[in-house]
Coordinates of C-alpha atoms and ligand atoms in Angstrom, one line a residue:
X1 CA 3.8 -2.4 -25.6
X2 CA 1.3 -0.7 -27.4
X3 CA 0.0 3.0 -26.2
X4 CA -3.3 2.2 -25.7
X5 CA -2.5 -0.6 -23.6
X6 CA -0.3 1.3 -21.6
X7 CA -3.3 4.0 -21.5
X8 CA -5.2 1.3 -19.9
X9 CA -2.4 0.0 -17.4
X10 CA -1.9 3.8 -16.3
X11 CA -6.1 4.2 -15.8
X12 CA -7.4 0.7 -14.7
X13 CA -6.0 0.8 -11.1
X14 CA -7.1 4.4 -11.0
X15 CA -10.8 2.9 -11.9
X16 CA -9.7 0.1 -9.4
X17 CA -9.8 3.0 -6.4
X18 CA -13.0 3.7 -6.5
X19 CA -14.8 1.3 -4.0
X20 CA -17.6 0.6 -6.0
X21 CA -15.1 -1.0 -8.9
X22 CA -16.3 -4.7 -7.7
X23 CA -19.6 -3.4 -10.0
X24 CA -18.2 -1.1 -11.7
X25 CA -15.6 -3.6 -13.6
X26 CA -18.7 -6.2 -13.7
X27 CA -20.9 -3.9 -15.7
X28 CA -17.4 -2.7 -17.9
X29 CA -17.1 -5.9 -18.9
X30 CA -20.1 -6.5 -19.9
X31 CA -20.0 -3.7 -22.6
X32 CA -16.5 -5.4 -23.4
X33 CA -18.8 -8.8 -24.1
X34 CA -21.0 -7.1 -26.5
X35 CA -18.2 -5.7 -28.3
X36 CA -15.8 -8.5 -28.7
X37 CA -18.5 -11.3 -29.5
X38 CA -15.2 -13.6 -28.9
X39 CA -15.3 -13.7 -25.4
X40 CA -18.5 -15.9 -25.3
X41 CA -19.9 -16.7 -22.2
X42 CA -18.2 -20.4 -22.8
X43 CA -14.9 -18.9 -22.8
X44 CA -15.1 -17.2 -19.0
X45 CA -13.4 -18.4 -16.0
X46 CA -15.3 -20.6 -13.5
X47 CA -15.3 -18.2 -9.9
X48 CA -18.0 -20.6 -8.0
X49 CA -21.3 -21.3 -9.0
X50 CA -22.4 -17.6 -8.2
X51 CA -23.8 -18.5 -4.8
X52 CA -20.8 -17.3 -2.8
X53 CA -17.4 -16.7 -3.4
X54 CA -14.7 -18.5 -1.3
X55 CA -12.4 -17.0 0.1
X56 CA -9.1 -18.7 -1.9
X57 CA -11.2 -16.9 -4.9
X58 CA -11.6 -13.7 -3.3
X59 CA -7.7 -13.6 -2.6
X60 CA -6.9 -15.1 -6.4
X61 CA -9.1 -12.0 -7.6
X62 CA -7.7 -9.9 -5.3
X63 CA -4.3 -10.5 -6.4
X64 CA -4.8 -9.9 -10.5
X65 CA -6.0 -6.3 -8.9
X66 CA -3.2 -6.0 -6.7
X67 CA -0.7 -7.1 -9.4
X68 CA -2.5 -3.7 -11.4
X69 CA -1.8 -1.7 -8.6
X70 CA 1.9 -2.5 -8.4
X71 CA 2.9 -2.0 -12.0
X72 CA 0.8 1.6 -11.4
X73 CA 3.8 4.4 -11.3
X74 CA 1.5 5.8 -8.2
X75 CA 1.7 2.8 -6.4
X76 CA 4.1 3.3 -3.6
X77 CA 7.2 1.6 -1.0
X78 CA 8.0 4.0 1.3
X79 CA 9.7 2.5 4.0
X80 CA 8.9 4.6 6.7
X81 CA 5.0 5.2 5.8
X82 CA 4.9 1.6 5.1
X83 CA 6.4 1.0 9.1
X84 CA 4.2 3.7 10.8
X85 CA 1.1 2.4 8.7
X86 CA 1.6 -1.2 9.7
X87 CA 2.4 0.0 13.1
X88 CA -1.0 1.3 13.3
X89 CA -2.6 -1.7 11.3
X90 CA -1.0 -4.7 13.4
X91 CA -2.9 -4.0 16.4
X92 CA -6.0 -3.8 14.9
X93 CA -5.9 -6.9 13.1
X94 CA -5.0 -8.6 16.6
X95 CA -8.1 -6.9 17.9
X96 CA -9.7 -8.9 15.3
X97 CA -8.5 -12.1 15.9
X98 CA -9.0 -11.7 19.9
X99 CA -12.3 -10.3 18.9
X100 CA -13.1 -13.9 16.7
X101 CA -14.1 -11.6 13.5
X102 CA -11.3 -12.8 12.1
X103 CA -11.7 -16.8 11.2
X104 CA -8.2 -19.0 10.7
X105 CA -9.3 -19.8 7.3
X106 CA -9.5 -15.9 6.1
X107 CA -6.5 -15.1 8.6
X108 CA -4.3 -17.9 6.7
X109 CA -6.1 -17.0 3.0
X110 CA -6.0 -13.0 2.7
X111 CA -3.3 -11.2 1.8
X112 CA -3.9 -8.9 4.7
X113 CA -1.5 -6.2 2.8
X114 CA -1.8 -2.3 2.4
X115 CA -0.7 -0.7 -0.8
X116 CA 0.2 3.1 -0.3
X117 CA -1.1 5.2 -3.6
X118 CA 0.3 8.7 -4.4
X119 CA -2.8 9.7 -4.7
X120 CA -4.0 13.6 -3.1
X121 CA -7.6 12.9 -2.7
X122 CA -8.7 11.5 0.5
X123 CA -9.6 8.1 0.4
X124 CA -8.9 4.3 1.9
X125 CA -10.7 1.3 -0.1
X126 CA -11.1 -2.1 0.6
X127 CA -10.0 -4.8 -2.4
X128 CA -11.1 -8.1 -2.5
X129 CA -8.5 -11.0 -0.6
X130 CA -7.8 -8.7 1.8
X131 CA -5.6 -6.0 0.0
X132 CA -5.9 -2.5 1.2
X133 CA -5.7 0.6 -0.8
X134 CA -4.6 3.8 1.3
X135 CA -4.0 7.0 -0.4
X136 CA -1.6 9.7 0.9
X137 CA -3.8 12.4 0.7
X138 CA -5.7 10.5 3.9
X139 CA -2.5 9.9 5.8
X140 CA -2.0 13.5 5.1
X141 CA -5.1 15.0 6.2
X142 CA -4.5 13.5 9.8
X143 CA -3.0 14.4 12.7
X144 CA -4.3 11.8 15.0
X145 CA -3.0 8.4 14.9
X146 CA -6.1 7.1 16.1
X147 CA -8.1 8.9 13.6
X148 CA -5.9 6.5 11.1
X149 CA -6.6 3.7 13.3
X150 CA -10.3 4.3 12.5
X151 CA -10.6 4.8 9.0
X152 CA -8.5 1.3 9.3
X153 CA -10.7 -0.6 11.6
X154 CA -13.6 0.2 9.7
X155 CA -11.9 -0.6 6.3
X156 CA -10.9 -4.2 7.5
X157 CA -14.5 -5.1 9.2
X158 CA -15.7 -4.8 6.1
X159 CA -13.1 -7.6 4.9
X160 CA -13.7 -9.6 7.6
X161 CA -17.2 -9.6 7.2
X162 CA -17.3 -10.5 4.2
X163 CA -19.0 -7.9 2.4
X164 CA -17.2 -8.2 -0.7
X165 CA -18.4 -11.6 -1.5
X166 CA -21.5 -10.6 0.0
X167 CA -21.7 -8.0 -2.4
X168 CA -21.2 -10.5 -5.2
X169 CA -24.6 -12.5 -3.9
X170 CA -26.6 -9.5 -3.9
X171 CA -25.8 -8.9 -7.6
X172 CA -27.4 -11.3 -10.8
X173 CA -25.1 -14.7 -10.4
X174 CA -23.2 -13.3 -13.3
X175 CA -21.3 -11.0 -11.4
X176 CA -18.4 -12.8 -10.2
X177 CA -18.0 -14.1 -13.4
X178 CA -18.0 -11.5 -15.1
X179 CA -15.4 -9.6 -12.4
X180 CA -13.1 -12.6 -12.7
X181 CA -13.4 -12.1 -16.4
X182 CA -12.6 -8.8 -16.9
X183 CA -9.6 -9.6 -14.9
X184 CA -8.3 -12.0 -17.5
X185 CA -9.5 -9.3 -19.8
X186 CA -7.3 -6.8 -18.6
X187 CA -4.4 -9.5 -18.2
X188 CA -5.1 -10.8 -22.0
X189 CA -5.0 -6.6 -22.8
X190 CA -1.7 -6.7 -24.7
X191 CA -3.1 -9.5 -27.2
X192 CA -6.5 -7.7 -28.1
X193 CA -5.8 -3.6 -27.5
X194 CA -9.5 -3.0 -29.1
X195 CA -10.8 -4.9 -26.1
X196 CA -8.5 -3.1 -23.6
X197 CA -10.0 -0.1 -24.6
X198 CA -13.5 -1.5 -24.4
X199 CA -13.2 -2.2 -21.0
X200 CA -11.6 1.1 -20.3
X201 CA -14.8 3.0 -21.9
X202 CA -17.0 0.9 -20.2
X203 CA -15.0 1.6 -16.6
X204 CA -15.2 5.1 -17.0
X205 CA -18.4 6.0 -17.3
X206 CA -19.9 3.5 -14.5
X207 CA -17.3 5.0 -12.2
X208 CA -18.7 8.2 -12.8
X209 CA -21.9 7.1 -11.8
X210 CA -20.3 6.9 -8.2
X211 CA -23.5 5.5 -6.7
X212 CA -23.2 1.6 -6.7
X213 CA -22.0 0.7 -3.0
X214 CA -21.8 -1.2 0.0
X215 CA -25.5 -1.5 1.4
X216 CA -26.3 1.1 4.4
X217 CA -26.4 -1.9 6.4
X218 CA -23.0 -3.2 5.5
X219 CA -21.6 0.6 6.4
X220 CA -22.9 0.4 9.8
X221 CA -22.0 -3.3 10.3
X222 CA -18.6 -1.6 9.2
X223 CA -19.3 0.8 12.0
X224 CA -20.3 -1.4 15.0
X225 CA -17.7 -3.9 14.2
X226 CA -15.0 -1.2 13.1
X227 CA -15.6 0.9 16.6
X228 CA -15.4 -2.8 18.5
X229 CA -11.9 -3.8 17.2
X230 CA -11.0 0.4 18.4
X231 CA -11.1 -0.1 22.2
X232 CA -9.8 -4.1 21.4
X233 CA -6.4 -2.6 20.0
X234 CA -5.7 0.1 22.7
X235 CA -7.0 3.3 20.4
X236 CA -9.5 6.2 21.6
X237 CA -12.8 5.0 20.1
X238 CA -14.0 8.7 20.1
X239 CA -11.4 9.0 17.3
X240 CA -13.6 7.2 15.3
X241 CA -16.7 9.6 15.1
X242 CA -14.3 12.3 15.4
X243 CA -12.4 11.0 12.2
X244 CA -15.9 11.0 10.1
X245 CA -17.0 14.3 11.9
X246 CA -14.0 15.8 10.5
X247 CA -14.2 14.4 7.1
X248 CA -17.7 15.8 6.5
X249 CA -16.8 19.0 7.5
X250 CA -13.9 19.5 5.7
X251 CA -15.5 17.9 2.4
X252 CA -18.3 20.7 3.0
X253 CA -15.8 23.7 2.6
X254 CA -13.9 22.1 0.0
X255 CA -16.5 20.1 -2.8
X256 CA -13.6 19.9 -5.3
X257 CA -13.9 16.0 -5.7
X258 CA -11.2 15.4 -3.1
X259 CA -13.3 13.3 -0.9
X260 CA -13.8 9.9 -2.8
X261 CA -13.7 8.8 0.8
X262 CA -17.5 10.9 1.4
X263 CA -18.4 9.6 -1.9
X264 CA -18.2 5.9 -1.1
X265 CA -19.5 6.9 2.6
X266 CA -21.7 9.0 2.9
X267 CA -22.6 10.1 6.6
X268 CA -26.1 10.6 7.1
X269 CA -26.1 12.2 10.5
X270 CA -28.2 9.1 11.4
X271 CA -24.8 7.1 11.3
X272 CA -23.3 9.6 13.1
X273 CA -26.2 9.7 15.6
X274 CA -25.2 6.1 16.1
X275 CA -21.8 5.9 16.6
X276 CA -22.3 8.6 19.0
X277 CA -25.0 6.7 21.2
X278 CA -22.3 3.7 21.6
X279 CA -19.8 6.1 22.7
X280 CA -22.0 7.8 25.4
X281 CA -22.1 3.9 26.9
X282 CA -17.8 4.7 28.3
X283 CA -16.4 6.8 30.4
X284 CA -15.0 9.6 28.2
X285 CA -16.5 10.3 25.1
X286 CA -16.0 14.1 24.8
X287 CA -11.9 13.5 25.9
X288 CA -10.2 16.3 23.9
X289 CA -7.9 14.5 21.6
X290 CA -3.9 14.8 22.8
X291 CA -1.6 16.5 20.3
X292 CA -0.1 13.7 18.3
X293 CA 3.8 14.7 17.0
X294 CA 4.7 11.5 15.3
X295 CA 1.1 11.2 13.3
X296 CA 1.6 15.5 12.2
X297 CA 5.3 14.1 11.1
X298 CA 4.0 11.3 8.8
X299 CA 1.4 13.2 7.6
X300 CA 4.0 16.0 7.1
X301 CA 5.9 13.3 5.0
X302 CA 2.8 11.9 3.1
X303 CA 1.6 15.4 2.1
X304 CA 5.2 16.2 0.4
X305 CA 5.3 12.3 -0.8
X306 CA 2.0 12.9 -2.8
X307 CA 3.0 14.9 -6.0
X308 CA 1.8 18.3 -4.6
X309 CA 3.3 20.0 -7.4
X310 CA 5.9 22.5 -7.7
X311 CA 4.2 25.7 -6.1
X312 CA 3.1 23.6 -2.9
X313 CA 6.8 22.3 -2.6
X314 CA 8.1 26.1 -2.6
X315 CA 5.4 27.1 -0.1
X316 CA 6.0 24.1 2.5
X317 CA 9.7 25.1 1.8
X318 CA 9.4 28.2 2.4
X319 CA 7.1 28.3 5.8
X320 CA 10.0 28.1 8.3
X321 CA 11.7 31.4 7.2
X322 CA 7.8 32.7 7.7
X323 CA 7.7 35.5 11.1
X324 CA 4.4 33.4 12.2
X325 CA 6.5 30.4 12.1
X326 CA 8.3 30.9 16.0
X327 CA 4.9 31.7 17.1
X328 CA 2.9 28.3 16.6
X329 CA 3.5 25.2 19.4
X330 CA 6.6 23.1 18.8
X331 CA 4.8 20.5 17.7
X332 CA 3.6 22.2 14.5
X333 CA 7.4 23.7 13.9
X334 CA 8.0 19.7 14.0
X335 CA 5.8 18.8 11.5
X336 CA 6.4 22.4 9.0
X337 CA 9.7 22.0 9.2
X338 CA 9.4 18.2 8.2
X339 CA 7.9 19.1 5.1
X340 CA 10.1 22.1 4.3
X341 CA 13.7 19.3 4.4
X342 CA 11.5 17.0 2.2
X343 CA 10.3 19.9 0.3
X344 CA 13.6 21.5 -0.2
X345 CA 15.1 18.4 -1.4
X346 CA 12.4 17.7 -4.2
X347 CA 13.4 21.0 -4.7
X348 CA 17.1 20.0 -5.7
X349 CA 18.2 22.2 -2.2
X350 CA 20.0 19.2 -0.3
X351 CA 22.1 21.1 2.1
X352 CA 18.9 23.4 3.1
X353 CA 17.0 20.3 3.9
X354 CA 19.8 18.9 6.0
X355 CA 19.8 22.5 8.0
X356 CA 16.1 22.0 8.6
X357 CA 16.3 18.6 9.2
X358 CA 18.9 19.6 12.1
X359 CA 16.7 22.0 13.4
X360 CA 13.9 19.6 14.3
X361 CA 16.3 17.5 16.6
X362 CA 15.7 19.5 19.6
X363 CA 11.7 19.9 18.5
X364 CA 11.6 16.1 19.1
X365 CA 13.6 15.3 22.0
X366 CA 11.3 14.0 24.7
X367 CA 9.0 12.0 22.0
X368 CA 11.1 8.6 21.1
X369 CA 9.4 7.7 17.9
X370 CA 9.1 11.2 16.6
X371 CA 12.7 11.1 17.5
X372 CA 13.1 8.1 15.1
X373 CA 11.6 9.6 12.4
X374 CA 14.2 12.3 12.5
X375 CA 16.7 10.4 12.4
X376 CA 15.7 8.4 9.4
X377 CA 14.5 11.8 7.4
X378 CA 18.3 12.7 8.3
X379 CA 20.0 9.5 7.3
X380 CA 17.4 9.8 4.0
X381 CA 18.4 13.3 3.5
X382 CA 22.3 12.7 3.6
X383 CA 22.3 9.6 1.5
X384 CA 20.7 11.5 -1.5
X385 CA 23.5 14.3 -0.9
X386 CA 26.2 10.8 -1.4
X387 CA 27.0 11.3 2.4
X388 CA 26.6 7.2 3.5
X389 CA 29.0 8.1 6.2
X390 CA 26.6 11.0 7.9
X391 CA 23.6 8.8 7.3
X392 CA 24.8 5.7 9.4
X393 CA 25.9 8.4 12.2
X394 CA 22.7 9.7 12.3
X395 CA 20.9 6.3 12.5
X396 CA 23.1 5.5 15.7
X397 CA 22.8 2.3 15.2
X398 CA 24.5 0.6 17.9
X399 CA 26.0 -2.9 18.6
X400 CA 26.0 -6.4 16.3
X401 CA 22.8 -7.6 18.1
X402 CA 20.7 -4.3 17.2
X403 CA 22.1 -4.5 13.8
X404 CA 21.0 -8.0 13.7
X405 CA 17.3 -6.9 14.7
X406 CA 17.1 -3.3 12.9
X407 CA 13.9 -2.6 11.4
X408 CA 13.0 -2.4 8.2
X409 CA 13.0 1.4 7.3
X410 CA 16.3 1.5 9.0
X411 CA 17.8 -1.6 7.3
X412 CA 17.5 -0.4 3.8
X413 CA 18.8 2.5 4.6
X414 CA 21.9 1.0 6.2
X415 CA 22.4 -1.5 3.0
X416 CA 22.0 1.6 0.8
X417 CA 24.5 3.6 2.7
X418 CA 26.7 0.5 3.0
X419 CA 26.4 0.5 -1.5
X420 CA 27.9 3.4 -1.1
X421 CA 30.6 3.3 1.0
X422 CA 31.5 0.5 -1.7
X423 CA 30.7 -2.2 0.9
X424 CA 28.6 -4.2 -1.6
X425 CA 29.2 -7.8 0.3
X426 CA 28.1 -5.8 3.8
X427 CA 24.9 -4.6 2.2
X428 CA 24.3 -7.7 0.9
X429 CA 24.4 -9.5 4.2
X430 CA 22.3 -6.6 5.8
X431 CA 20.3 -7.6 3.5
X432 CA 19.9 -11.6 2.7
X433 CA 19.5 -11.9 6.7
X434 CA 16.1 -9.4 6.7
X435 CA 15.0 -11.6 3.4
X436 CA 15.5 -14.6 4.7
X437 CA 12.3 -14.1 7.2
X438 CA 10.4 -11.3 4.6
X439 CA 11.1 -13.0 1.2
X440 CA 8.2 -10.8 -0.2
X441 CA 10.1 -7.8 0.2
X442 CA 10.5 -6.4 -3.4
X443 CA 12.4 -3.3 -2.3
X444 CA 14.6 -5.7 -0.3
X445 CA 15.2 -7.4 -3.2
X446 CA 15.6 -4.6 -5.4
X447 CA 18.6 -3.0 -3.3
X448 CA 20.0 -7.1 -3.2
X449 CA 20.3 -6.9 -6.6
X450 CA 22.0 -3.6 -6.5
X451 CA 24.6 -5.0 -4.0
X452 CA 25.2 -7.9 -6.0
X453 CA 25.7 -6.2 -9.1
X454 CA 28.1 -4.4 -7.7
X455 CA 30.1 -7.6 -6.1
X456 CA 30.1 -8.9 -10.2
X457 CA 27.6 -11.1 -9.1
X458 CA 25.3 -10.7 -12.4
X459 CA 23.6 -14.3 -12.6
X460 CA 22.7 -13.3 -9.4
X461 CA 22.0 -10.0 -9.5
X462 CA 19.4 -11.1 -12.3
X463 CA 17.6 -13.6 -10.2
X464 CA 17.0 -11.0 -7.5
X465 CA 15.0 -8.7 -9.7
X466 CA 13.1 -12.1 -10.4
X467 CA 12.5 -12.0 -6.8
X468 CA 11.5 -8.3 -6.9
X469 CA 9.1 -8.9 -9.6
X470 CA 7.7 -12.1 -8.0
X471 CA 7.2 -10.2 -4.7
X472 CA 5.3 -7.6 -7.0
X473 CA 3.2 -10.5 -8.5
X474 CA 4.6 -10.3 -11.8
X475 CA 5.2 -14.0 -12.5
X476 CA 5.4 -13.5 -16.7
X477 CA 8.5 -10.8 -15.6
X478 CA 9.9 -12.6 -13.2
X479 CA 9.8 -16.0 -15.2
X480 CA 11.9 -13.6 -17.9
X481 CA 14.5 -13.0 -15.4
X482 CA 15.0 -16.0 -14.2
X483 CA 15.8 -17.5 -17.0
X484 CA 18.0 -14.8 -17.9
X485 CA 20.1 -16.0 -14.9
X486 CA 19.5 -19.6 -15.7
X487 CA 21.0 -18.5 -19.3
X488 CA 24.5 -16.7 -17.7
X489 CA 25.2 -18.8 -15.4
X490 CA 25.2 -22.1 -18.1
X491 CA 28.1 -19.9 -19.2
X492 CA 29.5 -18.7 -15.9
X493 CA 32.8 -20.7 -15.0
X494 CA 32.2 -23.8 -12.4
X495 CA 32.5 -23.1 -9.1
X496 CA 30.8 -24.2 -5.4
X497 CA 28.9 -20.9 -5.5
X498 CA 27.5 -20.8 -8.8
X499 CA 26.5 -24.5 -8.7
X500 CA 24.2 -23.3 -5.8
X501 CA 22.7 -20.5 -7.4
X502 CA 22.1 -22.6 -10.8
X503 CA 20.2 -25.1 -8.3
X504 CA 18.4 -21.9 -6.9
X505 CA 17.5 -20.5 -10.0
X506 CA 16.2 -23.7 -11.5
X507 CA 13.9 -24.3 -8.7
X508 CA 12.6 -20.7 -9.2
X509 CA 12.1 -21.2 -13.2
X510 CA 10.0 -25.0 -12.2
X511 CA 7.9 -22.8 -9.2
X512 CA 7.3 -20.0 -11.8
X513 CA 6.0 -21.9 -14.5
X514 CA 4.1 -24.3 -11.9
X515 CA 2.6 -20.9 -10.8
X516 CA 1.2 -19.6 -14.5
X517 CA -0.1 -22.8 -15.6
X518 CA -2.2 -23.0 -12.2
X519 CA -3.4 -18.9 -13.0
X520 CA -3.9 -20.1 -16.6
X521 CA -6.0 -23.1 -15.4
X522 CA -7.9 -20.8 -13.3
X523 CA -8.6 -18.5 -16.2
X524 CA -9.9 -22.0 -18.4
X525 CA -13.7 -22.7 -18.7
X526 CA -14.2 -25.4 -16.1
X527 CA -16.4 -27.1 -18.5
Ligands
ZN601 ZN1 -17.3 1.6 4.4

């Protein structure tokens, strides 16, 4: 690959953040259209007629951003962020449904996926189809779960009203055209490099702009319908104006460019004014918010997860030897001392995050999911010191019908333990049963392969990372790898099980190619 391609891999999703990129890649492209007189008008994709955008078109753009955002190195599975986030997600997206903002035909269409970002700064952003974009540095600047929940519920009323495709009617008909274009553009990028750049030029500078939006009215539609779906799912509402009370203020001491969040929503105190005069409407809107453990322990995680950088990893590590440390509430020990075991093991210290990761059993005793978390940070912890055998202690995992129903965070960790051990064919059950219901599970797949690999299983082994790569939306890579297995096992010795896996792999090269020639046909003038 050339550099300046994979320049423009490493900064396009980064442009993608910002939530006015729907424009702000519509007017990129255009300067790419002036400069590469090629890409005529005659040669760009079909998305609609302009008038609207369906919502099988939404989710087909939404997926060549996603697809960016997975191959970015800041794009991020962690297992137990991924759990807790979707723990706080599910419930709102239920509120939706019960709610009937969420019709079958966008329910069944959109993605309806968050994609965790390394990121510092403090933003959430929502991409067309129904993909989610949630940076660390939000999770990390929270210690209420409900103040999550709210930056959530507001995030997915604007999907499900629509507000991206409305956006795309507001602007000249050209723009989902030239969106879907620029897409193709940035998939076509390792063909024409001058155009890559182009389009990376053009990105720039309109991101910088920083003003093109969501209308005023489509932020407090956000509101209303976001502060609705609150009280649906079980959450405090009040979080909500607290959550954006507490963003403003923190922006204000602190106008280093970490807000993207405040850039994209700006609170006029008007808004504010607003949210408040629904809340006075119940009960209790001044309840004082109750200390949260297992939201200060993700955030713990999130902050340390986010590339903080070598000085903030020796300070976090080094807060629990601090003499202010036995005077704060047990709670905040929790969460420091959190930090300071992921800390010290970035740090390359593995036994000194084990002790601390020991000391916060007791810390956690009476809350059961900040409990949890505990244990998997100590199961984490000992499988990167090679000690599989203290990790699925920890866990306590119990008998064969909780192993069957272990959730995810905990089930890679077993099969990864289990690799270890040198129980390859055990991990690999662990794992083909959890795939069998969450095929889309690229780090699922990824361990599989790992497992299987280490059985001697290579065709096999191959056509997992396939898997991986088609749960990542990668069909050119994964088309590559299946093949590869298609080619080893047409030398691979004839036997029951490879016969299966040849008749496996076959169907997965006919589904892939089925699969690019329908995303090529999409990217074809329709006349
Ligand atoms: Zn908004």
């Amino acid at each position: 690959m050339k550099p300046m391609v994979q320049a423009l891999r490493a900064h396009l999703p980064r442009l993608l953040r910002f939530r006015p990129m729907v424009l702000a890649l519509s007017i990129g492209l255009a300067a790419v259209t002036s400069l590469a007189p090629s890409q005529s008008a005659a040669q760009l994709p079909a998305l609609g007629d302009g008038s609207s955008l369906g919502a099988a078109e939404e989710r087909s753009i939404g997926e060549r951003i996603a697809r960016l955002i997975y191959a970015d190195p800041d794009y991020l599975d962690d297992p137990v962020l991924a759990d807790y986030v979707e723990g706080v997600w599910a419930p709102l997206l239920a509120a939706a449904k019960l709610r009937g903002e969420l019709p079958p035909e966008l329910e069944d269409r959109f993605a309806w996926q968050i994609m965790l970002l390394r990121d510092r700064s403090i933003n959430a952003f929502a991409l067309p189809g129904g993909y989610l974009g949630l940076n660390l540095g939000l999770i990390g600047a929270v210690s209420q779960r409900d103040e999550l929940a709210s930056v959530l519920a507001h995030e997915l009323s604007h999907v499900t009203q629509r507000h991206i495709a409305r956006m795309f009617e507001r602007q000249d008909q050209q723009a989902p055209l030239l969106l879907g274009a620029l897409l193709l553009g940035a998939a076509a990028m390792s063909r024409n490099p001058e155009m890559a750049n182009a389009i990376l030029v053009g990105g720039q500078a309109v991101a910088a702009q920083q003003q093109l939006n969501f209308t005023r009215d489509m932020e407090r539609e956000a509101d209303r319908v976001g502060l609705g779906l609150m009280g649906q799912a079980g959450y405090q509402p009040e979080a909500f104006v607290r959550m954006f009370e507490r963003l403003q203020q923190s922006a204000r001491l602190n106008d280093d460019g970490s807000f993207p969040y405040l850039r994209s929503h700006p609170l006029t105190t008007e808004r504010l004014a607003e949210m408040r005069a629904r809340l006075s409407e119940r009960a209790n809107p001044g309840a004082e918010p109750p200390t949260d453990m297992t939201q200060m322990l993700m955030a713990a995680r999130a902050r340390v997860l986010a590339k903080p950088g070598a000085d903030a990893l020796r300070r976090w590590a080094q807060e629990p030897r601090d003499p202010a440390f036995a005077t704060q509430s047990a709670p905040r020990r929790a969460a420091a001392l959190y930090a300071a075991a992921l800390a010290q093991q970035a740090l390359g210290d593995a036994s000194a995050a084990e002790r601390m990761a020991a000391d916060l059993v007791p810390l956690v005793s009476d809350d059961a999911q900040a409990s949890r978390w505990v244990r998997l940070l100590r199961a984490e912890l000992a499988l990167n010191a090679g000690r599989p055998d203290v990790a699925l202690a920890v866990l306590r995992l119990g008998g064969p019908q909780q192993r069957e129903s272990l959730p995810r965070p905990e089930r890679l960790l077993v099969a990864e333990a289990e690799i270890q051990r040198g129980q390859p064919e055990r991990a690999a059950s662990t794992l083909q049963t959890w795939l069998a219901t969450h095929p889309k599970d690229g780090l699922a797949w990824h361990w599989l392969a790992q497992a299987w690999r280490k059985q001697g299983w290579t065709a096999q082994a191959v056509r997992a990372e396939g898997e991986q790569r088609w749960a990542r939306l990668d069909l050119t890579g994964a088309l590559d790898r299946f093949r590869a297995a298609q080619a080893l096992l047409a030398q691979a010795p004839k036997t029951p099980a490879n016969d299966i896996e040849a008749a496996i792999v076959d169907s997965r090269v006919r589904q892939t190619q089925a699969a690019l020639k329908e995303e090529l046909q999409r990217e074809r003038p329709s006349r």
